[in-house]
Amino acid sequence: EGTTPFFAACMNGKTTSVGKITSPTISGGIAKLTFKYGFAYTEASGISFKVEILQNGAVVKTLNVTKAASDCAKYTAYDYSADVDVAGDFQIVFTNLCPSNNASQNKDRYAVWNVNWTNKN
């Protein structure tokens, strides 16, 4: 963003090796989740991924993020924000849903960064 370098995790999009990022266990609950996401590469199928909130290994909240290819531009940051409302210890899991459904080519790659949350407790 601008001239300041930043780091973002880029998720693989091949269905035989789906990109997934799992946080460590975080305490304090999660009231609101915010992050930025976008394309590091030119992709033709848009963005589709899910964000799950886990407690003790079980999914307690699922958020789906989709953006049509016509609404996406390479090197553009998109903001996401959602009320989550989960008390106690939790994990955040980002999983690429691979909208092109391609098993042999690494498509549907997207990046996520500036993941933040407000505590619930």
PDB file of N, CA, C and O in Angstrom, residues 62-100:
ATOM      1  N   THR A  62     -18.737 -19.366  10.746  1.00  0.00           N
ATOM      2  CA  THR A  62     -18.164 -19.385   9.398  1.00  0.00           C
ATOM      3  C   THR A  62     -18.558 -18.107   8.677  1.00  0.00           C
ATOM      4  O   THR A  62     -19.730 -17.724   8.677  1.00  0.00           O
ATOM      5  N   LEU A  63     -17.571 -17.464   8.072  1.00  0.00           N
ATOM      6  CA  LEU A  63     -17.783 -16.261   7.270  1.00  0.00           C
ATOM      7  C   LEU A  63     -17.302 -16.570   5.856  1.00  0.00           C
ATOM      8  O   LEU A  63     -16.212 -17.115   5.673  1.00  0.00           O
ATOM      9  N   ASN A  64     -18.116 -16.288   4.852  1.00  0.00           N
ATOM     10  CA  ASN A  64     -17.721 -16.509   3.465  1.00  0.00           C
ATOM     11  C   ASN A  64     -17.420 -15.179   2.806  1.00  0.00           C
ATOM     12  O   ASN A  64     -18.192 -14.228   2.935  1.00  0.00           O
ATOM     13  N   VAL A  65     -16.303 -15.133   2.096  1.00  0.00           N
ATOM     14  CA  VAL A  65     -15.877 -13.930   1.393  1.00  0.00           C
ATOM     15  C   VAL A  65     -15.789 -14.259  -0.092  1.00  0.00           C
ATOM     16  O   VAL A  65     -15.062 -15.175  -0.476  1.00  0.00           O
ATOM     17  N   THR A  66     -16.553 -13.560  -0.913  1.00  0.00           N
ATOM     18  CA  THR A  66     -16.506 -13.776  -2.358  1.00  0.00           C
ATOM     19  C   THR A  66     -16.493 -12.425  -3.065  1.00  0.00           C
ATOM     20  O   THR A  66     -17.070 -11.456  -2.590  1.00  0.00           O
ATOM     21  N   LYS A  67     -15.812 -12.397  -4.179  1.00  0.00           N
ATOM     22  CA  LYS A  67     -15.770 -11.206  -5.023  1.00  0.00           C
ATOM     23  C   LYS A  67     -15.592 -11.691  -6.455  1.00  0.00           C
ATOM     24  O   LYS A  67     -14.655 -12.433  -6.750  1.00  0.00           O
ATOM     25  N   ALA A  68     -16.512 -11.304  -7.313  1.00  0.00           N
ATOM     26  CA  ALA A  68     -16.452 -11.712  -8.726  1.00  0.00           C
ATOM     27  C   ALA A  68     -15.186 -11.154  -9.384  1.00  0.00           C
ATOM     28  O   ALA A  68     -14.694 -10.095  -8.996  1.00  0.00           O
ATOM     29  N   ALA A  69     -14.687 -11.873 -10.379  1.00  0.00           N
ATOM     30  CA  ALA A  69     -13.482 -11.436 -11.085  1.00  0.00           C
ATOM     31  C   ALA A  69     -13.649 -10.033 -11.660  1.00  0.00           C
ATOM     32  O   ALA A  69     -12.702  -9.244 -11.667  1.00  0.00           O
ATOM     33  N   SER A  70     -14.847  -9.703 -12.109  1.00  0.00           N
ATOM     34  CA  SER A  70     -15.090  -8.373 -12.684  1.00  0.00           C
ATOM     35  C   SER A  70     -14.992  -7.265 -11.636  1.00  0.00           C
ATOM     36  O   SER A  70     -14.837  -6.094 -11.985  1.00  0.00           O
ATOM     37  N   ASP A  71     -15.057  -7.635 -10.356  1.00  0.00           N
ATOM     38  CA  ASP A  71     -14.955  -6.665  -9.265  1.00  0.00           C
ATOM     39  C   ASP A  71     -13.582  -6.642  -8.616  1.00  0.00           C
ATOM     40  O   ASP A  71     -13.379  -5.965  -7.609  1.00  0.00           O
ATOM     41  N   CYS A  72     -12.630  -7.406  -9.165  1.00  0.00           N
ATOM     42  CA  CYS A  72     -11.293  -7.527  -8.583  1.00  0.00           C
ATOM     43  C   CYS A  72     -10.235  -6.940  -9.500  1.00  0.00           C
ATOM     44  O   CYS A  72     -10.343  -7.039 -10.722  1.00  0.00           O
ATOM     45  N   ALA A  73      -9.221  -6.363  -8.901  1.00  0.00           N
ATOM     46  CA  ALA A  73      -8.075  -5.852  -9.651  1.00  0.00           C
ATOM     47  C   ALA A  73      -6.792  -6.270  -8.946  1.00  0.00           C
ATOM     48  O   ALA A  73      -6.713  -6.251  -7.712  1.00  0.00           O
ATOM     49  N   LYS A  74      -5.788  -6.658  -9.732  1.00  0.00           N
ATOM     50  CA  LYS A  74      -4.489  -7.033  -9.197  1.00  0.00           C
ATOM     51  C   LYS A  74      -3.907  -5.860  -8.414  1.00  0.00           C
ATOM     52  O   LYS A  74      -4.069  -4.706  -8.798  1.00  0.00           O
ATOM     53  N   TYR A  75      -3.242  -6.163  -7.302  1.00  0.00           N
ATOM     54  CA  TYR A  75      -2.593  -5.179  -6.429  1.00  0.00           C
ATOM     55  C   TYR A  75      -3.568  -4.198  -5.791  1.00  0.00           C
ATOM     56  O   TYR A  75      -3.205  -3.075  -5.472  1.00  0.00           O
ATOM     57  N   THR A  76      -4.815  -4.589  -5.616  1.00  0.00           N
ATOM     58  CA  THR A  76      -5.808  -3.737  -4.966  1.00  0.00           C
ATOM     59  C   THR A  76      -6.202  -4.369  -3.638  1.00  0.00           C
ATOM     60  O   THR A  76      -6.496  -5.559  -3.575  1.00  0.00           O
ATOM     61  N   ALA A  77      -6.195  -3.558  -2.583  1.00  0.00           N
ATOM     62  CA  ALA A  77      -6.574  -4.038  -1.256  1.00  0.00           C
ATOM     63  C   ALA A  77      -8.067  -3.858  -1.038  1.00  0.00           C
ATOM     64  O   ALA A  77      -8.618  -2.795  -1.328  1.00  0.00           O
ATOM     65  N   TYR A  78      -8.703  -4.900  -0.554  1.00  0.00           N
ATOM     66  CA  TYR A  78     -10.122  -4.850  -0.210  1.00  0.00           C
ATOM     67  C   TYR A  78     -10.248  -5.040   1.303  1.00  0.00           C
ATOM     68  O   TYR A  78      -9.525  -5.844   1.893  1.00  0.00           O
ATOM     69  N   ASP A  79     -11.149  -4.304   1.908  1.00  0.00           N
ATOM     70  CA  ASP A  79     -11.364  -4.388   3.352  1.00  0.00           C
ATOM     71  C   ASP A  79     -12.496  -5.352   3.664  1.00  0.00           C
ATOM     72  O   ASP A  79     -13.487  -5.403   2.942  1.00  0.00           O
ATOM     73  N   TYR A  80     -12.340  -6.092   4.753  1.00  0.00           N
ATOM     74  CA  TYR A  80     -13.396  -6.973   5.234  1.00  0.00           C
ATOM     75  C   TYR A  80     -13.570  -6.732   6.727  1.00  0.00           C
ATOM     76  O   TYR A  80     -12.593  -6.578   7.469  1.00  0.00           O
ATOM     77  N   SER A  81     -14.797  -6.725   7.163  1.00  0.00           N
ATOM     78  CA  SER A  81     -15.117  -6.539   8.572  1.00  0.00           C
ATOM     79  C   SER A  81     -16.391  -7.311   8.877  1.00  0.00           C
ATOM     80  O   SER A  81     -17.338  -7.300   8.093  1.00  0.00           O
ATOM     81  N   ALA A  82     -16.403  -8.000  10.022  1.00  0.00           N
ATOM     82  CA  ALA A  82     -17.600  -8.751  10.419  1.00  0.00           C
ATOM     83  C   ALA A  82     -17.674  -8.860  11.935  1.00  0.00           C
ATOM     84  O   ALA A  82     -16.649  -8.999  12.611  1.00  0.00           O
ATOM     85  N   ASP A  83     -18.880  -8.788  12.437  1.00  0.00           N
ATOM     86  CA  ASP A  83     -19.124  -9.063  13.847  1.00  0.00           C
ATOM     87  C   ASP A  83     -19.107 -10.570  14.031  1.00  0.00           C
ATOM     88  O   ASP A  83     -19.797 -11.290  13.311  1.00  0.00           O
ATOM     89  N   VAL A  84     -18.321 -11.043  14.981  1.00  0.00           N
ATOM     90  CA  VAL A  84     -18.168 -12.480  15.187  1.00  0.00           C
ATOM     91  C   VAL A  84     -18.855 -12.926  16.485  1.00  0.00           C
ATOM     92  O   VAL A  84     -19.540 -13.930  16.503  1.00  0.00           O
ATOM     93  N   ASP A  85     -18.622 -12.208  17.572  1.00  0.00           N
ATOM     94  CA  ASP A  85     -19.326 -12.432  18.832  1.00  0.00           C
ATOM     95  C   ASP A  85     -19.127 -13.838  19.400  1.00  0.00           C
ATOM     96  O   ASP A  85     -20.084 -14.585  19.623  1.00  0.00           O
ATOM     97  N   VAL A  86     -17.857 -14.197  19.647  1.00  0.00           N
ATOM     98  CA  VAL A  86     -17.529 -15.496  20.236  1.00  0.00           C
ATOM     99  C   VAL A  86     -16.659 -15.246  21.472  1.00  0.00           C
ATOM    100  O   VAL A  86     -15.608 -14.615  21.381  1.00  0.00           O
ATOM    101  N   ALA A  87     -17.097 -15.733  22.631  1.00  0.00           N
ATOM    102  CA  ALA A  87     -16.349 -15.583  23.879  1.00  0.00           C
ATOM    103  C   ALA A  87     -15.401 -16.763  24.069  1.00  0.00           C
ATOM    104  O   ALA A  87     -15.617 -17.847  23.528  1.00  0.00           O
ATOM    105  N   GLY A  88     -14.332 -16.554  24.841  1.00  0.00           N
ATOM    106  CA  GLY A  88     -13.404 -17.632  25.174  1.00  0.00           C
ATOM    107  C   GLY A  88     -12.261 -17.752  24.182  1.00  0.00           C
ATOM    108  O   GLY A  88     -12.080 -16.923  23.291  1.00  0.00           O
ATOM    109  N   ASP A  89     -11.477 -18.806  24.336  1.00  0.00           N
ATOM    110  CA  ASP A  89     -10.338 -19.063  23.458  1.00  0.00           C
ATOM    111  C   ASP A  89     -10.833 -19.468  22.066  1.00  0.00           C
ATOM    112  O   ASP A  89     -11.865 -20.136  21.946  1.00  0.00           O
ATOM    113  N   PHE A  90     -10.078 -19.071  21.041  1.00  0.00           N
ATOM    114  CA  PHE A  90     -10.495 -19.360  19.669  1.00  0.00           C
ATOM    115  C   PHE A  90      -9.297 -19.422  18.737  1.00  0.00           C
ATOM    116  O   PHE A  90      -8.201 -19.001  19.084  1.00  0.00           O
ATOM    117  N   GLN A  91      -9.530 -19.939  17.545  1.00  0.00           N
ATOM    118  CA  GLN A  91      -8.570 -19.913  16.436  1.00  0.00           C
ATOM    119  C   GLN A  91      -9.277 -19.335  15.225  1.00  0.00           C
ATOM    120  O   GLN A  91     -10.501 -19.482  15.080  1.00  0.00           O
ATOM    121  N   ILE A  92      -8.512 -18.709  14.338  1.00  0.00           N
ATOM    122  CA  ILE A  92      -9.021 -18.191  13.065  1.00  0.00           C
ATOM    123  C   ILE A  92      -8.407 -19.029  11.957  1.00  0.00           C
ATOM    124  O   ILE A  92      -7.189 -19.217  11.921  1.00  0.00           O
ATOM    125  N   VAL A  93      -9.245 -19.540  11.052  1.00  0.00           N
ATOM    126  CA  VAL A  93      -8.767 -20.361   9.944  1.00  0.00           C
ATOM    127  C   VAL A  93      -9.264 -19.759   8.628  1.00  0.00           C
ATOM    128  O   VAL A  93     -10.464 -19.571   8.441  1.00  0.00           O
ATOM    129  N   PHE A  94      -8.337 -19.449   7.722  1.00  0.00           N
ATOM    130  CA  PHE A  94      -8.649 -18.972   6.373  1.00  0.00           C
ATOM    131  C   PHE A  94      -8.443 -20.149   5.423  1.00  0.00           C
ATOM    132  O   PHE A  94      -7.390 -20.784   5.448  1.00  0.00           O
ATOM    133  N   THR A  95      -9.434 -20.449   4.567  1.00  0.00           N
ATOM    134  CA  THR A  95      -9.334 -21.556   3.611  1.00  0.00           C
ATOM    135  C   THR A  95      -9.783 -21.089   2.234  1.00  0.00           C
ATOM    136  O   THR A  95     -10.896 -20.580   2.076  1.00  0.00           O
ATOM    137  N   ASN A  96      -8.932 -21.277   1.239  1.00  0.00           N
ATOM    138  CA  ASN A  96      -9.263 -20.933  -0.142  1.00  0.00           C
ATOM    139  C   ASN A  96     -10.321 -21.914  -0.653  1.00  0.00           C
ATOM    140  O   ASN A  96     -10.163 -23.131  -0.512  1.00  0.00           O
ATOM    141  N   LEU A  97     -11.392 -21.416  -1.247  1.00  0.00           N
ATOM    142  CA  LEU A  97     -12.437 -22.284  -1.797  1.00  0.00           C
ATOM    143  C   LEU A  97     -12.235 -22.600  -3.280  1.00  0.00           C
ATOM    144  O   LEU A  97     -13.066 -23.277  -3.887  1.00  0.00           O
ATOM    145  N   CYS A  98     -11.149 -22.132  -3.869  1.00  0.00           N
ATOM    146  CA  CYS A  98     -10.725 -22.498  -5.225  1.00  0.00           C
ATOM    147  C   CYS A  98     -11.863 -22.388  -6.252  1.00  0.00           C
ATOM    148  O   CYS A  98     -12.313 -23.397  -6.801  1.00  0.00           O
ATOM    149  N   PRO A  99     -12.354 -21.174  -6.531  1.00  0.00           N
ATOM    150  CA  PRO A  99     -13.513 -21.036  -7.413  1.00  0.00           C
ATOM    151  C   PRO A  99     -13.330 -21.571  -8.837  1.00  0.00           C
ATOM    152  O   PRO A  99     -14.310 -21.944  -9.480  1.00  0.00           O
ATOM    153  N   SER A 100     -12.093 -21.650  -9.350  1.00  0.00           N
ATOM    154  CA  SER A 100     -11.911 -22.192 -10.699  1.00  0.00           C
ATOM    155  C   SER A 100     -11.959 -23.718 -10.711  1.00  0.00           C
ATOM    156  O   SER A 100     -12.044 -24.333 -11.762  1.00  0.00           O
TER     157      SER A 100
END
